Amino acid sequence: MKQLAALVLPPVILLGTTIALWGWMSAQGMIPNYLLPSPGKLAGALVGDRSVLLRHGLATTEEALSGYVIGSVLGLLAAVVLSFSRRLRACFFPLALATQAIPIIAVTPLIVLVMGRGMPAILTLVSITAFFPMLINMTRGLRVADRGYHELLHSLSASRLQRLAIVELPGAFPYLFAALRVAATACFINAIVGEWIGSNIGLGYLVVISGQYFKMPTLWAAIVVTAALTLILVGIVAVMERVMTPWAATEHGS
Amino acid sequence: MSAALANQPPLRARADGISIRDVQMVYRRGVQTTTALAGCNLEIPAGSWVSLIGASGCGKSTLLRILSDIVQPTSGQALLGGLTPTEARAERRFALVSQHAVMLPWRKVLANVELGLEVARVPKAERRRRAEEAIEMVGLRGFERAYPSELSGGMRQRAAIARALTLKPAYLLMDEPFGALDELLRDRLNFELLRILEETKATLLLVTHSISEAIILSDKVVVMSPRPGRITQEIDIDFGHNRSPAIRDDPRFGRLESELRHALGHSMGDEHH
Ligand SMILES: Nc1ncnc2c1ncn2[C@@H]1O[C@H](COP(=O)(O)OP(=O)(O)OP(=O)(O)O)[C@@H](O)[C@H]1O
Ligand SMILES: [Mg+2]
């Protein structure tokens, strides 16, 4: 309980101070209201526009989460396939790394052009952005297990699949969760980027429309909702990691 | 029978025991080569107990790793009950306790001990029963649900021994399995191991650095010397089976100890002078 307070309290204090300062500066006219509304107005938009936010938020959540899951699962499967063949790895892995140099914003118009505006395009976009971090991380992760573990399984006459399930996959858990964390922070943002140009619904669309009509409180409310959704997902992944890797806690003597 | 055949070791031993013939092992790392074993020959009759003793780096682990099919010898042949290490491994005839008690950190002790049976697809209930039995034997009751990181080095070693015992192997290959244990526990486990060996009629090949442990656990102690690794002496220990801690008080025990110490000194002396 004390630990939790120590974890939560400092950022809460900082956030509170920031909001208070921001409110004070808004009231003094130091921040132009057409750029950043006062905390009160923003809160008002969160409440007043809740049905709009809910509708668009749900659409974005659906795209972001499905893309996240689909991309991560496919990335994991691809990494497992690559782990079976050095030659395949030599072909695909450098290219997978190279994709990380391509900014997502540059690919989005292409995907929308090919798939048309709407959900499938956004889902594809988010899946791709979850796929590669998982593939890259797990291609490394599946190979980090101690050689002694492999020798043990070898002397027990384990099959290739048993080696994968008993040594390689559990050994790669830190890499798996690193990829899940990276993709969790990115998937809502990527969904929103996609919606800017590729959709008529979703928080990204709401941001664009609100901007065009100078509905700044709504625009900011959409941003706040996006941030909150991302934080929730990141939190869920962190809890999942704790639950699924109980031995990690014992290793650091905590 | 021809004279050539008569010169060979007894047929039964050759068929059922461990047989190491002209085994040579050269490790290559870039341009550097290390001759870990230079032409080793050793016959271990089925059901007998043999210890390997010798200076660090004389190839003891290498010999065990060849027998357990982890590395292939550069030349020569190793057989377990007439099978090559690869065949013996496929038939799960041996169990290896490696020098660094290997435990999978993400499995609790019980799951680590069950591992061999799990890989062999033994049904869950039997697996559990045999693992608990082995855990009891090595004195780890109460630690079944601990993770390896929560155990001491000696406890991990005992868990690794328990895992090997669950397999009821015909050949037990152990690489310094008791190294991290205190004298008392070591003694207790030595005799526990002997009891199990007599019960299962398993053949034991043990690497140890302890002269007294080598005597207690062996019908024959094989002395090795390093650079290049080879067998310099084989000393028979004629205590028979059914041993009790009282053999320490046998006058022969002291004589064997000094004989072995002498042999070891020689094998190391060779290297330095
Ligand atoms: N994988 C390897 N690659 C290269 N050289 C090796 C390898 N494994 C062992 N060696 C070398 O082979 C020799 C014998 O090693 P081995 O591990 O068999 O010795 P050991 O008798 O078990 O020693 P210790 O008592 O210290 O465990 C050593 O000189 C070592 O450096
Ligand atoms: Mg060794």
Coordinates of C-alpha atoms and ligand atoms in Angstrom, one line a residue:
Chain A
M1 CA 0.0 0.0 0.0
K2 CA 2.8 2.4 1.0
Q3 CA 4.7 1.4 -2.2
L4 CA 1.6 2.1 -4.3
A5 CA 1.3 5.6 -2.7
A6 CA 5.0 6.3 -3.4
L7 CA 4.4 5.3 -7.0
V8 CA 1.2 7.2 -7.6
L9 CA 1.6 10.3 -5.5
P10 CA 4.5 12.1 -7.2
P11 CA 3.0 12.2 -10.7
V12 CA -0.5 13.0 -9.3
I13 CA 1.1 16.0 -7.5
L14 CA 2.9 17.1 -10.6
L15 CA -0.3 16.8 -12.7
G16 CA -2.4 18.7 -10.2
T17 CA 0.2 21.5 -10.0
T18 CA 0.3 21.7 -13.8
I19 CA -3.5 21.9 -14.1
A20 CA -3.7 24.5 -11.4
L21 CA -1.0 26.6 -13.1
W22 CA -2.6 26.1 -16.5
G23 CA -6.0 27.2 -15.0
W24 CA -4.5 30.2 -13.4
M25 CA -2.7 31.2 -16.7
S26 CA -5.9 30.8 -18.7
A27 CA -7.8 33.0 -16.2
Q28 CA -5.1 35.7 -16.5
G29 CA -5.4 35.6 -20.3
M30 CA -1.8 34.4 -20.7
I31 CA -2.8 31.4 -22.8
P32 CA -5.0 32.2 -25.8
N33 CA -8.3 30.3 -25.4
Y34 CA -8.5 29.5 -29.1
L35 CA -5.4 27.4 -28.8
L36 CA -5.8 25.8 -25.4
P37 CA -9.1 26.1 -23.5
S38 CA -9.1 26.4 -19.7
P39 CA -9.2 23.2 -17.6
G40 CA -12.8 24.0 -16.8
K41 CA -13.9 24.3 -20.5
L42 CA -12.0 21.1 -21.3
A43 CA -13.8 19.3 -18.4
G44 CA -17.0 20.7 -19.7
A45 CA -16.3 19.3 -23.2
L46 CA -15.5 15.9 -21.7
V47 CA -18.9 15.8 -20.1
G48 CA -20.9 17.7 -22.7
D49 CA -19.5 15.8 -25.7
R50 CA -19.5 12.4 -23.9
S51 CA -21.8 10.7 -26.4
V52 CA -19.7 12.0 -29.4
L53 CA -16.5 11.0 -27.6
L54 CA -17.9 7.6 -26.7
R55 CA -19.0 6.9 -30.3
H56 CA -15.7 7.9 -31.8
G57 CA -13.7 6.5 -28.9
L58 CA -15.3 3.1 -29.4
A59 CA -14.5 3.1 -33.1
T60 CA -10.9 4.0 -32.4
T61 CA -10.6 1.5 -29.6
E62 CA -11.9 -1.3 -31.8
E63 CA -9.4 -0.5 -34.5
A64 CA -6.5 0.0 -32.2
L65 CA -7.1 -3.1 -30.1
S66 CA -7.9 -5.4 -33.0
G67 CA -4.9 -4.2 -34.9
Y68 CA -2.8 -4.5 -31.8
V69 CA -3.8 -8.1 -31.2
I70 CA -3.7 -9.2 -34.8
G71 CA -0.3 -7.5 -35.5
S72 CA 1.2 -8.9 -32.3
V73 CA 0.0 -12.5 -32.8
L74 CA 1.1 -12.5 -36.5
G75 CA 4.5 -11.0 -35.4
L76 CA 4.9 -13.7 -32.8
L77 CA 4.0 -16.4 -35.3
A78 CA 6.4 -15.0 -37.9
A79 CA 9.2 -14.9 -35.4
V80 CA 8.6 -18.5 -34.4
V81 CA 8.7 -19.5 -38.1
L82 CA 11.9 -17.6 -38.6
S83 CA 13.4 -19.2 -35.5
F84 CA 13.2 -22.6 -37.2
S85 CA 15.4 -21.6 -40.1
R86 CA 18.6 -19.7 -40.2
R87 CA 18.2 -19.1 -43.9
L88 CA 14.8 -17.6 -43.6
R89 CA 16.1 -15.4 -40.8
A90 CA 19.0 -14.2 -43.0
C91 CA 16.5 -13.2 -45.7
F92 CA 13.7 -11.6 -43.7
F93 CA 15.3 -10.1 -40.6
P94 CA 17.3 -7.3 -42.2
L95 CA 14.3 -6.2 -44.2
A96 CA 12.1 -6.3 -41.0
L97 CA 14.7 -4.0 -39.4
A98 CA 14.7 -1.7 -42.4
T99 CA 10.9 -1.2 -42.2
Q100 CA 11.4 0.5 -38.9
A101 CA 13.0 3.4 -40.8
I102 CA 9.8 4.1 -42.7
P103 CA 7.6 6.7 -41.0
I104 CA 4.1 5.5 -40.5
I105 CA 2.7 8.8 -41.7
A106 CA 4.3 8.1 -45.1
V107 CA 2.7 4.7 -45.6
T108 CA -0.8 5.7 -44.5
P109 CA -1.9 7.4 -47.7
L110 CA -0.7 4.4 -49.7
I111 CA -2.7 2.0 -47.5
V112 CA -5.8 4.2 -47.8
L113 CA -5.4 4.4 -51.5
V114 CA -5.2 0.6 -51.8
M115 CA -7.8 -0.4 -49.3
G116 CA -10.1 2.6 -49.4
R117 CA -11.2 4.8 -46.5
G118 CA -12.6 3.1 -43.4
M119 CA -12.0 0.5 -40.8
P120 CA -10.1 -2.2 -42.8
A121 CA -7.4 0.4 -43.8
I122 CA -6.9 1.6 -40.2
L123 CA -6.9 -1.9 -38.8
T124 CA -4.2 -2.9 -41.4
L125 CA -2.2 0.1 -40.5
V126 CA -2.3 -0.6 -36.8
S127 CA -1.5 -4.3 -37.3
I128 CA 1.6 -3.4 -39.4
T129 CA 2.9 -1.1 -36.7
A130 CA 2.4 -3.8 -34.0
F131 CA 3.7 -6.6 -36.2
F132 CA 7.3 -5.4 -36.8
P133 CA 8.3 -4.6 -33.2
M134 CA 7.0 -8.0 -32.2
L135 CA 8.8 -9.8 -35.1
I136 CA 12.1 -8.0 -34.4
N137 CA 12.0 -8.4 -30.6
M138 CA 10.9 -12.1 -30.7
T139 CA 13.4 -13.0 -33.4
R140 CA 16.1 -11.9 -30.8
G141 CA 14.2 -13.1 -27.8
L142 CA 13.7 -16.7 -29.0
R143 CA 17.5 -17.0 -29.3
V144 CA 18.6 -15.6 -25.9
A145 CA 18.0 -18.7 -23.8
D146 CA 21.1 -20.1 -22.1
R147 CA 22.9 -22.8 -24.1
G148 CA 22.8 -24.9 -20.9
Y149 CA 19.0 -25.0 -21.1
H150 CA 19.2 -26.3 -24.7
E151 CA 21.8 -28.9 -23.7
L152 CA 19.5 -30.0 -20.9
L153 CA 16.5 -30.4 -23.2
H154 CA 18.8 -32.1 -25.8
S155 CA 20.0 -34.6 -23.2
L156 CA 16.4 -35.3 -22.3
S157 CA 15.7 -36.0 -26.0
A158 CA 13.2 -33.2 -26.3
S159 CA 11.6 -32.5 -29.7
R160 CA 12.0 -29.2 -31.5
L161 CA 8.5 -28.1 -30.5
Q162 CA 9.1 -29.1 -26.9
R163 CA 12.3 -27.0 -27.0
L164 CA 10.3 -24.1 -28.3
A165 CA 7.6 -24.4 -25.7
I166 CA 9.8 -25.2 -22.7
V167 CA 12.9 -23.1 -23.3
E168 CA 12.6 -20.6 -26.1
L169 CA 9.2 -19.1 -25.5
P170 CA 9.5 -18.6 -21.7
G171 CA 13.0 -17.4 -22.2
A172 CA 11.7 -14.8 -24.6
F173 CA 9.0 -13.4 -22.3
P174 CA 11.0 -10.2 -21.5
Y175 CA 11.2 -9.5 -25.2
L176 CA 7.6 -10.4 -25.8
F177 CA 6.4 -7.9 -23.2
A178 CA 8.9 -5.3 -24.4
A179 CA 7.2 -5.5 -27.8
L180 CA 3.7 -5.5 -26.3
R181 CA 4.6 -2.4 -24.4
V182 CA 6.0 -0.6 -27.4
A183 CA 3.0 -1.5 -29.5
A184 CA 0.6 -0.6 -26.7
T185 CA 1.8 3.0 -26.5
A186 CA 1.8 3.3 -30.3
C187 CA -1.4 1.6 -31.4
F188 CA -3.9 4.3 -30.4
I189 CA -1.7 7.0 -31.8
N190 CA -1.3 5.1 -35.1
A191 CA -5.0 4.5 -35.3
I192 CA -5.6 8.2 -34.9
V193 CA -3.0 9.1 -37.5
G194 CA -4.8 6.7 -39.8
E195 CA -8.2 8.2 -39.1
W196 CA -6.9 11.7 -40.0
I197 CA -6.9 10.8 -43.6
G198 CA -8.5 7.4 -43.8
S199 CA -11.8 7.5 -41.9
N200 CA -15.0 9.2 -41.3
I201 CA -15.2 8.0 -37.7
G202 CA -12.9 7.7 -34.7
L203 CA -11.1 10.1 -32.4
G204 CA -8.6 11.0 -35.2
Y205 CA -11.5 12.1 -37.4
L206 CA -13.0 14.0 -34.5
V207 CA -9.7 15.8 -33.9
V208 CA -9.6 16.9 -37.6
I209 CA -13.3 18.0 -37.7
S210 CA -13.1 19.8 -34.4
G211 CA -10.0 21.6 -35.6
Q212 CA -11.7 22.7 -38.8
Y213 CA -14.7 24.1 -36.9
F214 CA -12.5 25.6 -34.2
K215 CA -14.1 23.5 -31.5
M216 CA -11.0 23.5 -29.4
P217 CA -12.5 22.0 -26.2
T218 CA -13.8 19.0 -28.2
L219 CA -10.4 18.6 -29.9
W220 CA -8.6 18.7 -26.6
A221 CA -11.1 16.3 -25.1
A222 CA -10.5 13.9 -27.9
I223 CA -6.7 14.1 -27.2
V224 CA -7.3 13.5 -23.4
V225 CA -9.4 10.4 -24.2
T226 CA -6.7 9.0 -26.5
A227 CA -4.1 9.5 -23.8
A228 CA -6.3 7.9 -21.2
L229 CA -7.0 4.9 -23.5
T230 CA -3.3 4.4 -24.2
L231 CA -2.5 4.6 -20.5
I232 CA -5.1 2.0 -19.7
L233 CA -3.8 -0.4 -22.3
V234 CA -0.2 0.1 -21.1
G235 CA -1.4 -0.6 -17.6
I236 CA -3.1 -3.8 -18.6
V237 CA 0.1 -5.0 -20.4
A238 CA 2.1 -4.2 -17.3
V239 CA -0.2 -6.2 -15.1
M240 CA -0.2 -9.0 -17.6
E241 CA 3.6 -9.1 -17.5
R242 CA 3.6 -9.3 -13.7
V243 CA 1.1 -12.1 -13.6
M244 CA 2.7 -14.1 -16.4
T245 CA 6.3 -13.8 -15.3
P246 CA 6.1 -14.4 -11.5
W247 CA 9.7 -15.7 -11.4
A248 CA 11.0 -12.4 -12.5
A249 CA 9.9 -10.8 -9.2
T250 CA 11.9 -13.4 -7.2
E251 CA 15.0 -12.9 -9.3
H252 CA 15.5 -9.3 -8.1
G253 CA 14.9 -10.3 -4.5
S254 CA 11.7 -8.4 -4.1
Chain B
M1 CA 37.2 -69.0 -28.9
S2 CA 40.0 -67.2 -30.7
A3 CA 42.8 -65.5 -28.9
A4 CA 41.7 -62.2 -30.2
L5 CA 38.3 -62.5 -28.7
A6 CA 39.6 -63.8 -25.4
N7 CA 41.7 -60.6 -25.0
Q8 CA 38.7 -58.4 -25.2
P9 CA 36.7 -57.4 -22.1
P10 CA 33.9 -59.8 -21.1
L11 CA 31.1 -59.8 -23.6
R12 CA 28.4 -58.9 -21.1
A13 CA 30.2 -55.8 -20.1
R14 CA 30.8 -54.8 -23.6
A15 CA 27.1 -55.2 -24.5
D16 CA 25.5 -53.6 -21.4
G17 CA 28.1 -51.3 -20.0
I18 CA 29.8 -48.1 -21.1
S19 CA 32.5 -48.5 -23.5
I20 CA 35.0 -45.7 -24.5
R21 CA 37.3 -46.6 -27.3
D22 CA 40.2 -44.5 -28.6
V23 CA 38.1 -41.4 -28.0
Q24 CA 39.9 -38.2 -29.0
M25 CA 38.4 -34.8 -28.7
V26 CA 39.9 -31.7 -30.2
Y27 CA 38.1 -28.4 -29.7
R28 CA 38.7 -25.9 -32.4
R29 CA 38.2 -22.2 -31.8
G30 CA 39.4 -20.3 -34.8
V31 CA 43.0 -21.2 -35.3
Q32 CA 43.4 -22.3 -31.7
T33 CA 42.9 -26.0 -30.9
T34 CA 42.7 -27.7 -27.6
T35 CA 43.1 -31.4 -27.2
A36 CA 40.7 -32.1 -24.5
L37 CA 41.0 -35.9 -24.8
A38 CA 43.8 -37.8 -26.4
G39 CA 43.0 -41.4 -27.1
C40 CA 40.9 -42.5 -24.0
N41 CA 39.9 -46.1 -23.4
L42 CA 37.6 -47.2 -20.7
E43 CA 35.3 -50.1 -20.1
I44 CA 32.6 -49.7 -17.4
P45 CA 30.7 -53.0 -16.8
A46 CA 26.9 -52.7 -16.5
G47 CA 25.8 -52.0 -12.9
S48 CA 29.3 -50.8 -11.8
W49 CA 30.3 -47.5 -10.4
V50 CA 33.2 -45.5 -11.8
S51 CA 34.5 -42.1 -10.7
L52 CA 36.6 -39.8 -12.9
I53 CA 39.0 -37.7 -10.9
G54 CA 41.8 -35.3 -12.1
A55 CA 42.9 -31.7 -12.4
S56 CA 40.7 -29.0 -13.7
G57 CA 40.7 -29.0 -17.5
C58 CA 41.7 -32.7 -18.0
G59 CA 38.5 -33.5 -20.0
K60 CA 36.2 -35.0 -17.4
S61 CA 33.2 -33.0 -18.5
T62 CA 34.1 -33.5 -22.1
L63 CA 33.9 -37.2 -21.7
L64 CA 30.5 -37.0 -20.1
R65 CA 29.3 -34.6 -22.8
I66 CA 30.4 -37.1 -25.4
L67 CA 28.5 -39.9 -23.7
S68 CA 25.4 -37.7 -23.5
D69 CA 25.5 -36.8 -27.1
I70 CA 26.1 -33.1 -26.6
V71 CA 29.4 -33.1 -28.4
Q72 CA 30.8 -35.6 -31.0
P73 CA 34.3 -36.9 -30.5
T74 CA 36.9 -36.0 -33.1
S75 CA 37.6 -39.7 -33.4
G76 CA 37.0 -42.9 -31.6
Q77 CA 33.7 -44.3 -30.3
A78 CA 31.6 -44.2 -27.2
L79 CA 28.9 -46.7 -26.6
L80 CA 26.3 -47.1 -23.9
G81 CA 24.9 -50.7 -23.8
G82 CA 26.1 -51.1 -27.4
L83 CA 24.3 -48.0 -28.5
T84 CA 25.9 -44.8 -29.8
P85 CA 25.2 -41.8 -27.6
T86 CA 22.7 -40.6 -30.2
E87 CA 20.7 -43.9 -30.1
A88 CA 21.0 -44.1 -26.3
R89 CA 19.6 -40.6 -26.0
A90 CA 16.7 -41.3 -28.3
E91 CA 15.9 -44.3 -26.2
R92 CA 16.3 -42.3 -23.0
R93 CA 18.8 -44.7 -21.5
F94 CA 20.9 -42.2 -19.6
A95 CA 20.4 -39.2 -17.5
L96 CA 23.0 -36.4 -17.2
V97 CA 23.5 -34.2 -14.2
S98 CA 25.6 -31.4 -15.6
Q99 CA 28.3 -29.5 -13.8
H100 CA 26.3 -26.4 -13.6
A101 CA 23.0 -27.6 -12.1
V102 CA 20.8 -26.3 -14.8
M103 CA 17.3 -25.2 -13.7
L104 CA 14.8 -23.3 -15.9
P105 CA 14.3 -20.1 -14.0
W106 CA 10.6 -19.8 -15.0
R107 CA 9.7 -23.2 -13.6
K108 CA 9.2 -24.0 -10.0
V109 CA 11.3 -26.8 -8.4
L110 CA 8.5 -29.4 -8.9
A111 CA 8.1 -28.5 -12.6
N112 CA 11.9 -28.5 -13.0
V113 CA 12.2 -32.0 -11.5
E114 CA 9.2 -33.2 -13.6
L115 CA 10.8 -31.9 -16.8
G116 CA 12.4 -35.1 -18.0
L117 CA 9.2 -37.1 -17.5
E118 CA 7.2 -34.3 -19.1
V119 CA 9.4 -34.3 -22.2
A120 CA 9.0 -38.1 -22.3
R121 CA 5.2 -37.6 -22.2
V122 CA 4.7 -39.5 -18.9
P123 CA 1.1 -39.0 -17.7
K124 CA 0.7 -36.1 -15.2
A125 CA -0.2 -38.1 -12.2
E126 CA 2.7 -40.5 -12.4
R127 CA 5.0 -37.6 -13.2
R128 CA 3.9 -35.8 -10.1
R129 CA 4.3 -38.9 -7.9
R130 CA 7.8 -39.7 -9.2
A131 CA 9.0 -36.1 -8.9
E132 CA 7.7 -35.8 -5.3
E133 CA 9.5 -39.1 -4.5
A134 CA 12.8 -37.8 -5.9
I135 CA 12.4 -34.5 -4.2
E136 CA 11.9 -36.2 -0.9
M137 CA 15.0 -38.3 -1.5
V138 CA 17.3 -35.4 -2.0
G139 CA 15.8 -33.6 1.0
L140 CA 14.0 -30.8 -0.8
R141 CA 10.5 -31.4 0.7
G142 CA 8.8 -28.1 1.2
F143 CA 10.6 -26.3 -1.7
E144 CA 8.4 -27.8 -4.5
R145 CA 6.8 -24.4 -5.1
A146 CA 10.0 -22.3 -4.9
Y147 CA 11.6 -20.8 -8.0
P148 CA 15.2 -21.8 -8.7
S149 CA 16.3 -18.2 -7.9
E150 CA 15.1 -18.7 -4.4
L151 CA 17.3 -21.8 -3.8
S152 CA 21.0 -22.0 -2.7
G153 CA 23.5 -23.5 -5.1
G154 CA 23.5 -26.8 -3.2
M155 CA 19.7 -26.9 -3.3
R156 CA 19.8 -26.4 -7.1
Q157 CA 22.3 -29.2 -7.4
R158 CA 20.0 -31.5 -5.4
A159 CA 17.0 -30.5 -7.6
A160 CA 19.1 -31.4 -10.7
I161 CA 19.9 -34.8 -9.1
A162 CA 16.2 -35.3 -8.4
R163 CA 15.4 -34.6 -12.0
A164 CA 17.9 -37.3 -13.1
L165 CA 16.6 -39.8 -10.6
T166 CA 13.0 -39.5 -11.8
L167 CA 14.1 -40.9 -15.1
K168 CA 15.3 -44.2 -13.6
P169 CA 18.1 -44.3 -16.1
A170 CA 20.2 -47.3 -16.9
Y171 CA 23.3 -45.0 -17.0
L172 CA 23.7 -42.2 -14.6
L173 CA 26.2 -39.6 -15.7
M174 CA 27.0 -37.1 -13.0
D175 CA 29.4 -34.1 -13.3
E176 CA 30.4 -32.9 -9.8
P177 CA 26.8 -33.3 -8.5
F178 CA 27.7 -32.7 -4.9
G179 CA 30.2 -30.0 -5.3
A180 CA 28.2 -27.2 -3.5
L181 CA 27.1 -29.3 -0.6
D182 CA 28.4 -29.3 3.0
E183 CA 30.2 -32.5 4.3
L184 CA 27.2 -33.9 6.2
L185 CA 24.7 -33.5 3.5
R186 CA 27.2 -34.7 0.9
D187 CA 27.7 -37.8 3.0
R188 CA 24.0 -38.5 3.4
L189 CA 23.4 -38.0 -0.3
N190 CA 26.3 -40.2 -1.3
F191 CA 24.8 -43.2 0.6
E192 CA 21.3 -42.3 -0.6
L193 CA 22.7 -42.4 -4.2
L194 CA 24.3 -45.8 -3.5
R195 CA 21.0 -47.2 -2.2
I196 CA 19.2 -46.0 -5.4
L197 CA 21.9 -47.4 -7.6
E198 CA 21.6 -50.8 -5.9
E199 CA 17.9 -50.7 -6.2
T200 CA 17.8 -49.7 -9.9
K201 CA 21.1 -51.6 -10.9
A202 CA 22.1 -48.5 -12.8
T203 CA 25.6 -47.9 -14.0
L204 CA 27.3 -44.8 -12.6
L205 CA 29.9 -42.6 -14.1
L206 CA 30.7 -39.8 -11.7
V207 CA 33.0 -36.8 -11.9
T208 CA 34.3 -35.6 -8.6
H209 CA 37.1 -33.6 -7.0
S210 CA 36.8 -35.4 -3.7
I211 CA 39.0 -38.3 -3.1
S212 CA 36.9 -39.8 -0.3
E213 CA 33.7 -39.3 -2.4
A214 CA 35.4 -41.1 -5.3
I215 CA 36.2 -44.1 -3.0
I216 CA 32.8 -44.2 -1.4
L217 CA 31.0 -44.1 -4.7
S218 CA 33.1 -46.3 -6.9
D219 CA 34.1 -49.8 -7.9
K220 CA 36.9 -48.2 -9.9
V221 CA 38.4 -44.7 -9.7
V222 CA 39.8 -43.4 -13.0
V223 CA 42.6 -40.8 -12.7
M224 CA 43.1 -38.4 -15.5
S225 CA 45.7 -35.8 -16.3
P226 CA 45.5 -32.7 -18.4
R227 CA 47.0 -31.2 -21.5
P228 CA 46.3 -33.4 -23.3
G229 CA 43.5 -35.0 -21.3
R230 CA 44.1 -38.7 -20.8
I231 CA 43.6 -41.6 -18.4
T232 CA 46.7 -42.2 -16.4
Q233 CA 45.6 -44.8 -13.9
E234 CA 42.6 -47.0 -12.9
I235 CA 42.4 -47.9 -9.3
D236 CA 40.0 -50.7 -8.2
I237 CA 38.0 -50.1 -5.0
D238 CA 37.0 -53.6 -3.8
F239 CA 34.5 -52.7 -1.1
G240 CA 31.7 -54.5 -3.0
H241 CA 28.2 -53.1 -3.0
N242 CA 25.9 -52.6 0.0
R243 CA 28.3 -50.0 1.6
S244 CA 27.7 -48.2 4.8
P245 CA 29.3 -45.1 6.2
A246 CA 31.4 -47.5 8.3
I247 CA 33.7 -48.1 5.3
R248 CA 35.4 -44.9 6.2
D249 CA 36.8 -46.7 9.3
D250 CA 38.0 -49.6 7.2
P251 CA 41.9 -49.6 7.2
R252 CA 41.7 -50.1 3.4
F253 CA 40.0 -46.7 3.1
G254 CA 43.0 -44.8 4.4
R255 CA 45.3 -46.8 2.1
L256 CA 43.2 -46.1 -0.9
E257 CA 43.0 -42.4 0.0
S258 CA 46.8 -42.1 0.1
E259 CA 47.2 -44.2 -3.1
L260 CA 44.8 -41.9 -4.9
R261 CA 46.3 -38.8 -3.6
H262 CA 49.7 -40.1 -4.8
A263 CA 48.2 -40.9 -8.2
L264 CA 46.7 -37.5 -8.5
G265 CA 49.9 -35.8 -7.5
H266 CA 51.7 -37.8 -10.2
S267 CA 49.2 -36.9 -12.8
M268 CA 49.6 -33.2 -12.0
G269 CA 53.4 -33.5 -11.6
D270 CA 53.6 -34.8 -15.1
E271 CA 52.2 -31.5 -16.3
H272 CA 54.4 -29.2 -14.4
H273 CA 57.8 -30.9 -14.8
Ligands
LIG1 N1 33.3 -25.8 -25.9 C1 34.7 -25.8 -25.8 N2 35.4 -25.1 -26.7 C2 36.8 -25.1 -26.6 N3 37.4 -25.7 -25.7 C3 36.8 -26.4 -24.7 C4 35.3 -26.4 -24.7 N4 34.9 -27.2 -23.7 C5 36.1 -27.5 -23.0 N5 37.2 -27.0 -23.6 C6 38.6 -27.3 -23.3 O1 38.7 -28.7 -23.1 C7 39.5 -28.9 -21.9 C8 38.8 -29.9 -21.0 O2 37.6 -29.3 -20.5 P1 36.6 -30.0 -19.6 O3 35.5 -29.1 -19.3 O4 36.3 -31.3 -20.1 O5 37.5 -30.2 -18.3 P2 37.1 -30.8 -16.8 O6 38.0 -31.9 -16.6 O7 35.7 -31.0 -16.7 O8 37.5 -29.6 -15.9 P3 36.8 -29.1 -14.5 O9 37.3 -30.0 -13.4 O10 37.4 -27.7 -14.3 O11 35.4 -29.1 -14.7 C9 39.8 -27.6 -21.3 O12 41.1 -27.3 -21.6 C10 38.9 -26.6 -21.9 O13 39.4 -25.4 -22.1
MG2 MG 34.1 -30.2 -15.7

